[in-house]
Amino acid sequence: MDPLQTVHLGPRKKRPRQTSALVASTPHDIRFQGLVLFILEKKMGTTRRAFLTELARKKGFRVENELSDSVTHIVAENNSGSDVLEWLQLQNIKASSQLELLDVSWLIECMRAGNPVQMTGKHQLVMRQDYLPNPIPDPQKTPSLAVQKISQYACQRRTTLINNNHIFTDAFDILAENSEFRENECSCLAFMRAASVLKSLPFTISSMRDTEGIPCLGDKVKCIMEEIIEDGESSDVNAVLNDERYKSFKLFTSVFGVGLKTSERWFRMGFRTLNKIRSDKSLKFTRMQKAGFLYYEDLVSCVTRAEAEAVSMLVKEAVWAFLPNALVTITGGFRRGKKIGHDVDFLITSQEATEEEEQQLLHKVTKLWEKKGLLLYCDLVESTFEKFKLPSRKVDALDHFQKCFLILKLHHQRVDSDKCSQQEEKTWKAIRVDLVMCPYERRAFALLGWTGSRQFERDLRRYATHERKMMLDNHALYDKTKRIFLEAESEEEIFAHLGLDYIEPWERNA
Ligand code: DCT
Ligand code: MG
């Protein structure tokens, strides 16, 4: 039997208080700095507390006898989040916002593992303060830890790639896409926000009771969730997946250069397959669409991380040939830790370059690739950036930096040297690459904007506007109350200007 679980088997005899056992414990080396535990005696009992304290200390954990400011984790047994909060209140203790309230199951897992294990929703008695919609402390309210609410803004949630609610978010992603194809903006936004908030949850929703207090879940959304919980699937989603318009739009927009307008036209003309479209002599294609059809197979198969890294080398080599000190940063999904993507995005900037050199760089780089036969498609858009222009009000507006949308030829041997050319086989893959060139002093804004996700960016701007009376876009942050531009050297500084806790790139997968 597991000694950790041999407790609470029937009533126990009352024993004299053994606090001395805690105080007198022999000193142990602390192996996990920065982690300070306090084990709550309430409902756990003195003996078990003493046992767990000693065990944790033996394993190198720092466990405090008294609750102090240095404590980072409170561990409780048979207590709910509100029980612990109530207890804290009774002690008149001001809990810091970073304090984790955890169930003893977390500590037990740590003991088994011999080191701190990741905290998940099932361990957390309350959500962390970071999820508060307005994390401005109210000095009237002590202790400051309240039962925490999940913010309606993605920029106040931490969304990693661990998605505990796939069954729901897959459904809402499909419904959002269908609404987009039907140009129903409202319902598209509602489904996207629902998917986004569910992606951030540290636990899986298994009954409708779990949805209490979660924002962005309207009646329609809840109905669909209820159906998925009960039947394992949603009839709305099934209807969409069988819908002619949805299937056609999905197929047509998978071609580079084909958007909603073109899809609509082809759909109305009665087209249902790409082969029919490709071979129709009466249709006119843009240069982008021609490239899209030509490299279709390569472009629909996603870019892997290894391929993205190979492209990164290619980009750096070319950029550094002209501007050796330029900063080249991978942005987009790959910066957020994604394993695959539909393209590879880069932000380029240089502290030393003159305006002329800055303007010329993308031209030189793409010419170099053209000479080497690596440039399969190139659309270079000149900058329309103006220094003193106010940030855009449009949430989805494209920025004004100089940029190019490319398709590059990536030779397999640049990815995997073993995969050498076997005769007649194609030895390369076409990859979509976006390069953005920005003035050095705007790099933090450009980086934040190009890291995404789109939902995260939308909510950052919405939050800036509605909660801070500020305007944010990929170029700048403007404070409307003070009527000044707020400068930033790093993303951390932008979050600080907005009064937001910093969210790491890999926590922005909203
Ligand atoms: N972006 C934006 N507004 C746009 C286009 C892009 O804010 N109109 C930002 C958000 C994400 C980033 O640029 C890169 O865009 P994509 O490559 O489209 O997205 P991604 O997150 O990199 O996803 P994927 O893996 O599909 O490339
Ligand atoms: Mg991308």
PDB file of C-alpha atoms in Angstrom, residues 166-402:
ATOM      1  CA  HIS A 166      -9.869  20.144 -27.620  1.00  0.00           C
ATOM      2  CA  ILE A 167     -13.309  18.626 -28.100  1.00  0.00           C
ATOM      3  CA  PHE A 168     -14.893  22.033 -27.593  1.00  0.00           C
ATOM      4  CA  THR A 169     -12.259  24.272 -29.189  1.00  0.00           C
ATOM      5  CA  ASP A 170     -12.081  22.154 -32.372  1.00  0.00           C
ATOM      6  CA  ALA A 171     -15.843  22.579 -32.700  1.00  0.00           C
ATOM      7  CA  PHE A 172     -15.735  26.341 -32.142  1.00  0.00           C
ATOM      8  CA  ASP A 173     -12.795  26.783 -34.542  1.00  0.00           C
ATOM      9  CA  ILE A 174     -14.893  25.133 -37.266  1.00  0.00           C
ATOM     10  CA  LEU A 175     -17.997  27.183 -36.421  1.00  0.00           C
ATOM     11  CA  ALA A 176     -15.937  30.422 -36.373  1.00  0.00           C
ATOM     12  CA  GLU A 177     -14.471  29.587 -39.771  1.00  0.00           C
ATOM     13  CA  ASN A 178     -17.915  28.848 -41.169  1.00  0.00           C
ATOM     14  CA  SER A 179     -19.197  32.208 -39.852  1.00  0.00           C
ATOM     15  CA  GLU A 180     -16.203  33.892 -41.474  1.00  0.00           C
ATOM     16  CA  PHE A 181     -17.029  32.227 -44.806  1.00  0.00           C
ATOM     17  CA  ARG A 182     -20.577  33.520 -44.433  1.00  0.00           C
ATOM     18  CA  GLU A 183     -19.277  36.948 -43.441  1.00  0.00           C
ATOM     19  CA  ASN A 184     -21.156  36.799 -40.174  1.00  0.00           C
ATOM     20  CA  GLU A 185     -18.702  38.822 -38.103  1.00  0.00           C
ATOM     21  CA  CYS A 186     -20.629  38.741 -34.821  1.00  0.00           C
ATOM     22  CA  SER A 187     -20.991  35.018 -34.620  1.00  0.00           C
ATOM     23  CA  CYS A 188     -17.420  34.512 -35.873  1.00  0.00           C
ATOM     24  CA  LEU A 189     -16.118  36.664 -33.009  1.00  0.00           C
ATOM     25  CA  ALA A 190     -18.317  34.899 -30.451  1.00  0.00           C
ATOM     26  CA  PHE A 191     -17.003  31.451 -31.474  1.00  0.00           C
ATOM     27  CA  MET A 192     -13.397  32.669 -31.613  1.00  0.00           C
ATOM     28  CA  ARG A 193     -13.623  34.185 -28.128  1.00  0.00           C
ATOM     29  CA  ALA A 194     -15.209  31.018 -26.748  1.00  0.00           C
ATOM     30  CA  ALA A 195     -12.482  28.830 -28.291  1.00  0.00           C
ATOM     31  CA  SER A 196      -9.853  31.198 -26.980  1.00  0.00           C
ATOM     32  CA  VAL A 197     -11.001  31.233 -23.354  1.00  0.00           C
ATOM     33  CA  LEU A 198     -11.397  27.441 -23.319  1.00  0.00           C
ATOM     34  CA  LYS A 199      -7.845  27.018 -24.643  1.00  0.00           C
ATOM     35  CA  SER A 200      -6.537  28.882 -21.598  1.00  0.00           C
ATOM     36  CA  LEU A 201      -8.194  26.691 -18.960  1.00  0.00           C
ATOM     37  CA  PRO A 202      -5.865  24.549 -16.868  1.00  0.00           C
ATOM     38  CA  PHE A 203      -8.575  21.882 -16.561  1.00  0.00           C
ATOM     39  CA  THR A 204     -10.983  19.962 -18.799  1.00  0.00           C
ATOM     40  CA  ILE A 205     -14.630  20.930 -18.739  1.00  0.00           C
ATOM     41  CA  SER A 206     -16.602  17.788 -18.026  1.00  0.00           C
ATOM     42  CA  SER A 207     -19.956  19.166 -16.953  1.00  0.00           C
ATOM     43  CA  MET A 208     -21.812  22.427 -17.456  1.00  0.00           C
ATOM     44  CA  ARG A 209     -21.183  23.232 -13.796  1.00  0.00           C
ATOM     45  CA  ASP A 210     -17.509  23.671 -14.691  1.00  0.00           C
ATOM     46  CA  THR A 211     -18.402  26.582 -16.978  1.00  0.00           C
ATOM     47  CA  GLU A 212     -19.625  28.755 -14.095  1.00  0.00           C
ATOM     48  CA  GLY A 213     -17.777  32.044 -13.970  1.00  0.00           C
ATOM     49  CA  ILE A 214     -16.017  31.539 -17.309  1.00  0.00           C
ATOM     50  CA  PRO A 215     -16.486  34.633 -19.499  1.00  0.00           C
ATOM     51  CA  CYS A 216     -17.120  34.692 -23.280  1.00  0.00           C
ATOM     52  CA  LEU A 217     -19.510  31.714 -23.182  1.00  0.00           C
ATOM     53  CA  GLY A 218     -22.871  32.930 -24.472  1.00  0.00           C
ATOM     54  CA  ASP A 219     -26.091  30.908 -24.563  1.00  0.00           C
ATOM     55  CA  LYS A 220     -25.497  29.574 -28.075  1.00  0.00           C
ATOM     56  CA  VAL A 221     -21.975  28.499 -27.146  1.00  0.00           C
ATOM     57  CA  LYS A 222     -23.181  26.841 -23.944  1.00  0.00           C
ATOM     58  CA  CYS A 223     -25.877  24.925 -25.831  1.00  0.00           C
ATOM     59  CA  ILE A 224     -23.238  23.501 -28.139  1.00  0.00           C
ATOM     60  CA  MET A 225     -20.994  22.589 -25.207  1.00  0.00           C
ATOM     61  CA  GLU A 226     -23.848  20.829 -23.464  1.00  0.00           C
ATOM     62  CA  GLU A 227     -24.542  18.785 -26.582  1.00  0.00           C
ATOM     63  CA  ILE A 228     -20.867  17.839 -26.882  1.00  0.00           C
ATOM     64  CA  ILE A 229     -20.763  16.791 -23.218  1.00  0.00           C
ATOM     65  CA  GLU A 230     -23.897  14.677 -23.623  1.00  0.00           C
ATOM     66  CA  ASP A 231     -23.485  13.223 -27.128  1.00  0.00           C
ATOM     67  CA  GLY A 232     -19.783  13.569 -27.764  1.00  0.00           C
ATOM     68  CA  GLU A 233     -20.489  15.681 -30.834  1.00  0.00           C
ATOM     69  CA  SER A 234     -22.369  18.750 -32.013  1.00  0.00           C
ATOM     70  CA  SER A 235     -25.073  18.566 -34.670  1.00  0.00           C
ATOM     71  CA  ASP A 236     -24.219  22.161 -35.746  1.00  0.00           C
ATOM     72  CA  VAL A 237     -20.616  21.179 -36.397  1.00  0.00           C
ATOM     73  CA  ASN A 238     -21.659  18.048 -38.288  1.00  0.00           C
ATOM     74  CA  ALA A 239     -23.976  20.147 -40.439  1.00  0.00           C
ATOM     75  CA  VAL A 240     -21.153  22.593 -41.221  1.00  0.00           C
ATOM     76  CA  LEU A 241     -18.721  19.786 -42.091  1.00  0.00           C
ATOM     77  CA  ASN A 242     -21.245  18.480 -44.627  1.00  0.00           C
ATOM     78  CA  ASP A 243     -22.130  21.903 -45.972  1.00  0.00           C
ATOM     79  CA  GLU A 244     -21.261  22.493 -49.652  1.00  0.00           C
ATOM     80  CA  ARG A 245     -20.335  26.126 -49.127  1.00  0.00           C
ATOM     81  CA  TYR A 246     -18.102  25.390 -46.119  1.00  0.00           C
ATOM     82  CA  LYS A 247     -16.333  22.503 -47.883  1.00  0.00           C
ATOM     83  CA  SER A 248     -15.754  24.565 -51.042  1.00  0.00           C
ATOM     84  CA  PHE A 249     -14.550  27.679 -49.220  1.00  0.00           C
ATOM     85  CA  LYS A 250     -12.237  25.588 -47.067  1.00  0.00           C
ATOM     86  CA  LEU A 251     -10.751  24.035 -50.192  1.00  0.00           C
ATOM     87  CA  PHE A 252     -10.504  27.258 -52.227  1.00  0.00           C
ATOM     88  CA  THR A 253      -8.964  29.354 -49.438  1.00  0.00           C
ATOM     89  CA  SER A 254      -6.310  26.681 -48.945  1.00  0.00           C
ATOM     90  CA  VAL A 255      -4.756  28.051 -52.150  1.00  0.00           C
ATOM     91  CA  PHE A 256      -2.249  30.869 -51.502  1.00  0.00           C
ATOM     92  CA  GLY A 257      -3.756  34.105 -52.843  1.00  0.00           C
ATOM     93  CA  VAL A 258      -7.378  32.982 -52.677  1.00  0.00           C
ATOM     94  CA  GLY A 259      -9.544  34.880 -50.212  1.00  0.00           C
ATOM     95  CA  LEU A 260     -13.242  35.121 -49.505  1.00  0.00           C
ATOM     96  CA  LYS A 261     -14.124  37.149 -52.605  1.00  0.00           C
ATOM     97  CA  THR A 262     -12.540  34.746 -55.080  1.00  0.00           C
ATOM     98  CA  SER A 263     -13.991  31.748 -53.233  1.00  0.00           C
ATOM     99  CA  GLU A 264     -17.440  33.292 -53.402  1.00  0.00           C
ATOM    100  CA  ARG A 265     -17.107  33.828 -57.166  1.00  0.00           C
ATOM    101  CA  TRP A 266     -15.886  30.308 -57.877  1.00  0.00           C
ATOM    102  CA  PHE A 267     -18.573  28.843 -55.630  1.00  0.00           C
ATOM    103  CA  ARG A 268     -21.309  30.783 -57.417  1.00  0.00           C
ATOM    104  CA  MET A 269     -19.899  29.690 -60.763  1.00  0.00           C
ATOM    105  CA  GLY A 270     -20.528  26.138 -59.611  1.00  0.00           C
ATOM    106  CA  PHE A 271     -16.934  25.022 -59.046  1.00  0.00           C
ATOM    107  CA  ARG A 272     -16.405  22.432 -56.320  1.00  0.00           C
ATOM    108  CA  THR A 273     -12.911  21.073 -56.993  1.00  0.00           C
ATOM    109  CA  LEU A 274      -9.489  22.639 -57.513  1.00  0.00           C
ATOM    110  CA  ASN A 275      -8.792  20.454 -60.552  1.00  0.00           C
ATOM    111  CA  LYS A 276     -11.787  21.913 -62.396  1.00  0.00           C
ATOM    112  CA  ILE A 277     -10.680  25.435 -61.489  1.00  0.00           C
ATOM    113  CA  ARG A 278      -7.050  24.845 -62.433  1.00  0.00           C
ATOM    114  CA  SER A 279      -7.957  23.501 -65.855  1.00  0.00           C
ATOM    115  CA  ASP A 280     -10.650  26.056 -66.706  1.00  0.00           C
ATOM    116  CA  LYS A 281      -9.395  28.200 -69.584  1.00  0.00           C
ATOM    117  CA  SER A 282     -11.847  31.047 -68.987  1.00  0.00           C
ATOM    118  CA  LEU A 283     -10.630  31.851 -65.462  1.00  0.00           C
ATOM    119  CA  LYS A 284      -7.990  34.531 -64.864  1.00  0.00           C
ATOM    120  CA  PHE A 285      -5.589  34.046 -61.959  1.00  0.00           C
ATOM    121  CA  THR A 286      -3.442  36.595 -60.139  1.00  0.00           C
ATOM    122  CA  ARG A 287       0.316  36.060 -59.961  1.00  0.00           C
ATOM    123  CA  MET A 288      -0.153  35.015 -56.335  1.00  0.00           C
ATOM    124  CA  GLN A 289      -2.827  32.434 -57.209  1.00  0.00           C
ATOM    125  CA  LYS A 290      -0.714  31.034 -60.047  1.00  0.00           C
ATOM    126  CA  ALA A 291       2.092  30.455 -57.539  1.00  0.00           C
ATOM    127  CA  GLY A 292      -0.481  29.084 -55.102  1.00  0.00           C
ATOM    128  CA  PHE A 293      -1.578  26.409 -57.598  1.00  0.00           C
ATOM    129  CA  LEU A 294       1.944  25.691 -58.806  1.00  0.00           C
ATOM    130  CA  TYR A 295       3.264  24.909 -55.289  1.00  0.00           C
ATOM    131  CA  TYR A 296      -0.064  23.785 -53.826  1.00  0.00           C
ATOM    132  CA  GLU A 297       1.015  20.406 -52.460  1.00  0.00           C
ATOM    133  CA  ASP A 298       4.063  21.827 -50.691  1.00  0.00           C
ATOM    134  CA  LEU A 299       2.210  24.808 -49.274  1.00  0.00           C
ATOM    135  CA  VAL A 300      -0.703  22.829 -47.808  1.00  0.00           C
ATOM    136  CA  SER A 301       1.653  20.435 -46.073  1.00  0.00           C
ATOM    137  CA  CYS A 302       2.607  22.426 -42.992  1.00  0.00           C
ATOM    138  CA  VAL A 303       6.062  23.830 -42.266  1.00  0.00           C
ATOM    139  CA  THR A 304       7.834  21.843 -39.557  1.00  0.00           C
ATOM    140  CA  ARG A 305      10.036  23.373 -36.877  1.00  0.00           C
ATOM    141  CA  ALA A 306      13.134  21.829 -38.501  1.00  0.00           C
ATOM    142  CA  GLU A 307      12.174  23.453 -41.798  1.00  0.00           C
ATOM    143  CA  ALA A 308      11.536  26.774 -40.044  1.00  0.00           C
ATOM    144  CA  GLU A 309      15.004  26.598 -38.504  1.00  0.00           C
ATOM    145  CA  ALA A 310      16.561  25.843 -41.888  1.00  0.00           C
ATOM    146  CA  VAL A 311      14.714  28.841 -43.360  1.00  0.00           C
ATOM    147  CA  SER A 312      15.935  30.932 -40.440  1.00  0.00           C
ATOM    148  CA  MET A 313      19.551  30.086 -41.364  1.00  0.00           C
ATOM    149  CA  LEU A 314      18.832  30.966 -44.977  1.00  0.00           C
ATOM    150  CA  VAL A 315      17.342  34.329 -43.987  1.00  0.00           C
ATOM    151  CA  LYS A 316      20.154  35.172 -41.568  1.00  0.00           C
ATOM    152  CA  GLU A 317      22.852  34.296 -44.126  1.00  0.00           C
ATOM    153  CA  ALA A 318      21.264  36.559 -46.716  1.00  0.00           C
ATOM    154  CA  VAL A 319      20.493  39.457 -44.352  1.00  0.00           C
ATOM    155  CA  TRP A 320      23.923  39.377 -42.723  1.00  0.00           C
ATOM    156  CA  ALA A 321      25.615  39.427 -46.139  1.00  0.00           C
ATOM    157  CA  PHE A 322      24.401  43.042 -46.407  1.00  0.00           C
ATOM    158  CA  LEU A 323      23.872  44.155 -42.797  1.00  0.00           C
ATOM    159  CA  PRO A 324      26.113  42.069 -40.534  1.00  0.00           C
ATOM    160  CA  ASN A 325      24.651  43.528 -37.333  1.00  0.00           C
ATOM    161  CA  ALA A 326      20.981  43.268 -38.213  1.00  0.00           C
ATOM    162  CA  LEU A 327      18.692  41.516 -35.751  1.00  0.00           C
ATOM    163  CA  VAL A 328      16.709  38.692 -37.318  1.00  0.00           C
ATOM    164  CA  THR A 329      13.955  37.292 -35.108  1.00  0.00           C
ATOM    165  CA  ILE A 330      11.548  34.500 -35.901  1.00  0.00           C
ATOM    166  CA  THR A 331       8.012  35.620 -35.015  1.00  0.00           C
ATOM    167  CA  GLY A 332       4.497  34.208 -35.568  1.00  0.00           C
ATOM    168  CA  GLY A 333       3.493  30.769 -34.373  1.00  0.00           C
ATOM    169  CA  PHE A 334       7.043  29.414 -34.184  1.00  0.00           C
ATOM    170  CA  ARG A 335       7.996  32.076 -31.619  1.00  0.00           C
ATOM    171  CA  ARG A 336       4.996  30.908 -29.602  1.00  0.00           C
ATOM    172  CA  GLY A 337       6.485  27.420 -29.552  1.00  0.00           C
ATOM    173  CA  LYS A 338       4.274  25.843 -32.217  1.00  0.00           C
ATOM    174  CA  LYS A 339       5.649  22.677 -33.804  1.00  0.00           C
ATOM    175  CA  ILE A 340       4.120  23.433 -37.210  1.00  0.00           C
ATOM    176  CA  GLY A 341       2.970  26.497 -39.094  1.00  0.00           C
ATOM    177  CA  HIS A 342       1.535  27.613 -42.423  1.00  0.00           C
ATOM    178  CA  ASP A 343       4.467  29.956 -43.006  1.00  0.00           C
ATOM    179  CA  VAL A 344       7.607  31.274 -41.296  1.00  0.00           C
ATOM    180  CA  ASP A 345       7.541  34.906 -40.149  1.00  0.00           C
ATOM    181  CA  PHE A 346      10.602  37.078 -39.491  1.00  0.00           C
ATOM    182  CA  LEU A 347      11.183  40.523 -38.097  1.00  0.00           C
ATOM    183  CA  ILE A 348      14.344  42.303 -39.219  1.00  0.00           C
ATOM    184  CA  THR A 349      15.784  45.484 -37.746  1.00  0.00           C
ATOM    185  CA  SER A 350      19.150  47.174 -37.456  1.00  0.00           C
ATOM    186  CA  GLN A 351      20.483  49.768 -35.047  1.00  0.00           C
ATOM    187  CA  GLU A 352      23.307  50.931 -37.317  1.00  0.00           C
ATOM    188  CA  ALA A 353      21.687  50.955 -40.746  1.00  0.00           C
ATOM    189  CA  THR A 354      20.945  54.277 -42.411  1.00  0.00           C
ATOM    190  CA  GLU A 355      17.421  54.845 -43.680  1.00  0.00           C
ATOM    191  CA  GLU A 356      18.661  54.122 -47.192  1.00  0.00           C
ATOM    192  CA  GLU A 357      20.314  50.840 -46.156  1.00  0.00           C
ATOM    193  CA  GLU A 358      17.196  49.872 -44.247  1.00  0.00           C
ATOM    194  CA  GLN A 359      15.002  50.506 -47.271  1.00  0.00           C
ATOM    195  CA  GLN A 360      17.328  48.572 -49.594  1.00  0.00           C
ATOM    196  CA  LEU A 361      17.827  45.447 -47.500  1.00  0.00           C
ATOM    197  CA  LEU A 362      14.774  43.395 -48.541  1.00  0.00           C
ATOM    198  CA  HIS A 363      15.430  44.298 -52.195  1.00  0.00           C
ATOM    199  CA  LYS A 364      19.020  43.072 -51.929  1.00  0.00           C
ATOM    200  CA  VAL A 365      18.087  39.910 -50.062  1.00  0.00           C
ATOM    201  CA  THR A 366      15.383  38.881 -52.518  1.00  0.00           C
ATOM    202  CA  LYS A 367      17.663  39.664 -55.511  1.00  0.00           C
ATOM    203  CA  LEU A 368      20.322  37.421 -53.998  1.00  0.00           C
ATOM    204  CA  TRP A 369      17.833  34.543 -53.690  1.00  0.00           C
ATOM    205  CA  GLU A 370      16.582  35.170 -57.205  1.00  0.00           C
ATOM    206  CA  LYS A 371      20.137  34.788 -58.507  1.00  0.00           C
ATOM    207  CA  LYS A 372      20.517  31.541 -56.598  1.00  0.00           C
ATOM    208  CA  GLY A 373      17.220  30.253 -58.022  1.00  0.00           C
ATOM    209  CA  LEU A 374      15.588  30.110 -54.584  1.00  0.00           C
ATOM    210  CA  LEU A 375      12.929  32.777 -55.096  1.00  0.00           C
ATOM    211  CA  LEU A 376       9.732  31.105 -56.298  1.00  0.00           C
ATOM    212  CA  TYR A 377       7.436  34.044 -55.561  1.00  0.00           C
ATOM    213  CA  CYS A 378       7.978  37.553 -54.224  1.00  0.00           C
ATOM    214  CA  ASP A 379       5.637  40.392 -53.408  1.00  0.00           C
ATOM    215  CA  LEU A 380       7.522  43.311 -51.862  1.00  0.00           C
ATOM    216  CA  VAL A 381       5.399  46.032 -50.284  1.00  0.00           C
ATOM    217  CA  GLU A 382       7.106  49.355 -49.584  1.00  0.00           C
ATOM    218  CA  SER A 383       6.754  51.028 -46.195  1.00  0.00           C
ATOM    219  CA  THR A 384       4.006  53.571 -45.634  1.00  0.00           C
ATOM    220  CA  PHE A 385       5.144  54.108 -42.068  1.00  0.00           C
ATOM    221  CA  GLU A 386       4.861  57.629 -40.626  1.00  0.00           C
ATOM    222  CA  LYS A 387       6.570  58.412 -37.355  1.00  0.00           C
ATOM    223  CA  PHE A 388       3.892  60.594 -35.786  1.00  0.00           C
ATOM    224  CA  LYS A 389       0.825  58.812 -36.969  1.00  0.00           C
ATOM    225  CA  LEU A 390      -1.535  57.675 -34.192  1.00  0.00           C
ATOM    226  CA  PRO A 391      -1.954  53.911 -33.821  1.00  0.00           C
ATOM    227  CA  SER A 392      -4.688  52.449 -35.959  1.00  0.00           C
ATOM    228  CA  ARG A 393      -8.162  52.039 -34.504  1.00  0.00           C
ATOM    229  CA  LYS A 394      -8.815  48.955 -36.587  1.00  0.00           C
ATOM    230  CA  VAL A 395      -8.206  45.787 -34.640  1.00  0.00           C
ATOM    231  CA  ASP A 396      -7.201  43.714 -37.670  1.00  0.00           C
ATOM    232  CA  ALA A 397      -5.376  46.392 -39.667  1.00  0.00           C
ATOM    233  CA  LEU A 398      -2.173  45.358 -41.413  1.00  0.00           C
ATOM    234  CA  ASP A 399       0.851  47.414 -40.421  1.00  0.00           C
ATOM    235  CA  HIS A 400       2.768  49.986 -42.466  1.00  0.00           C
ATOM    236  CA  PHE A 401       6.255  48.467 -42.346  1.00  0.00           C
ATOM    237  CA  GLN A 402       8.091  47.414 -45.468  1.00  0.00           C
TER     238      GLN A 402
END
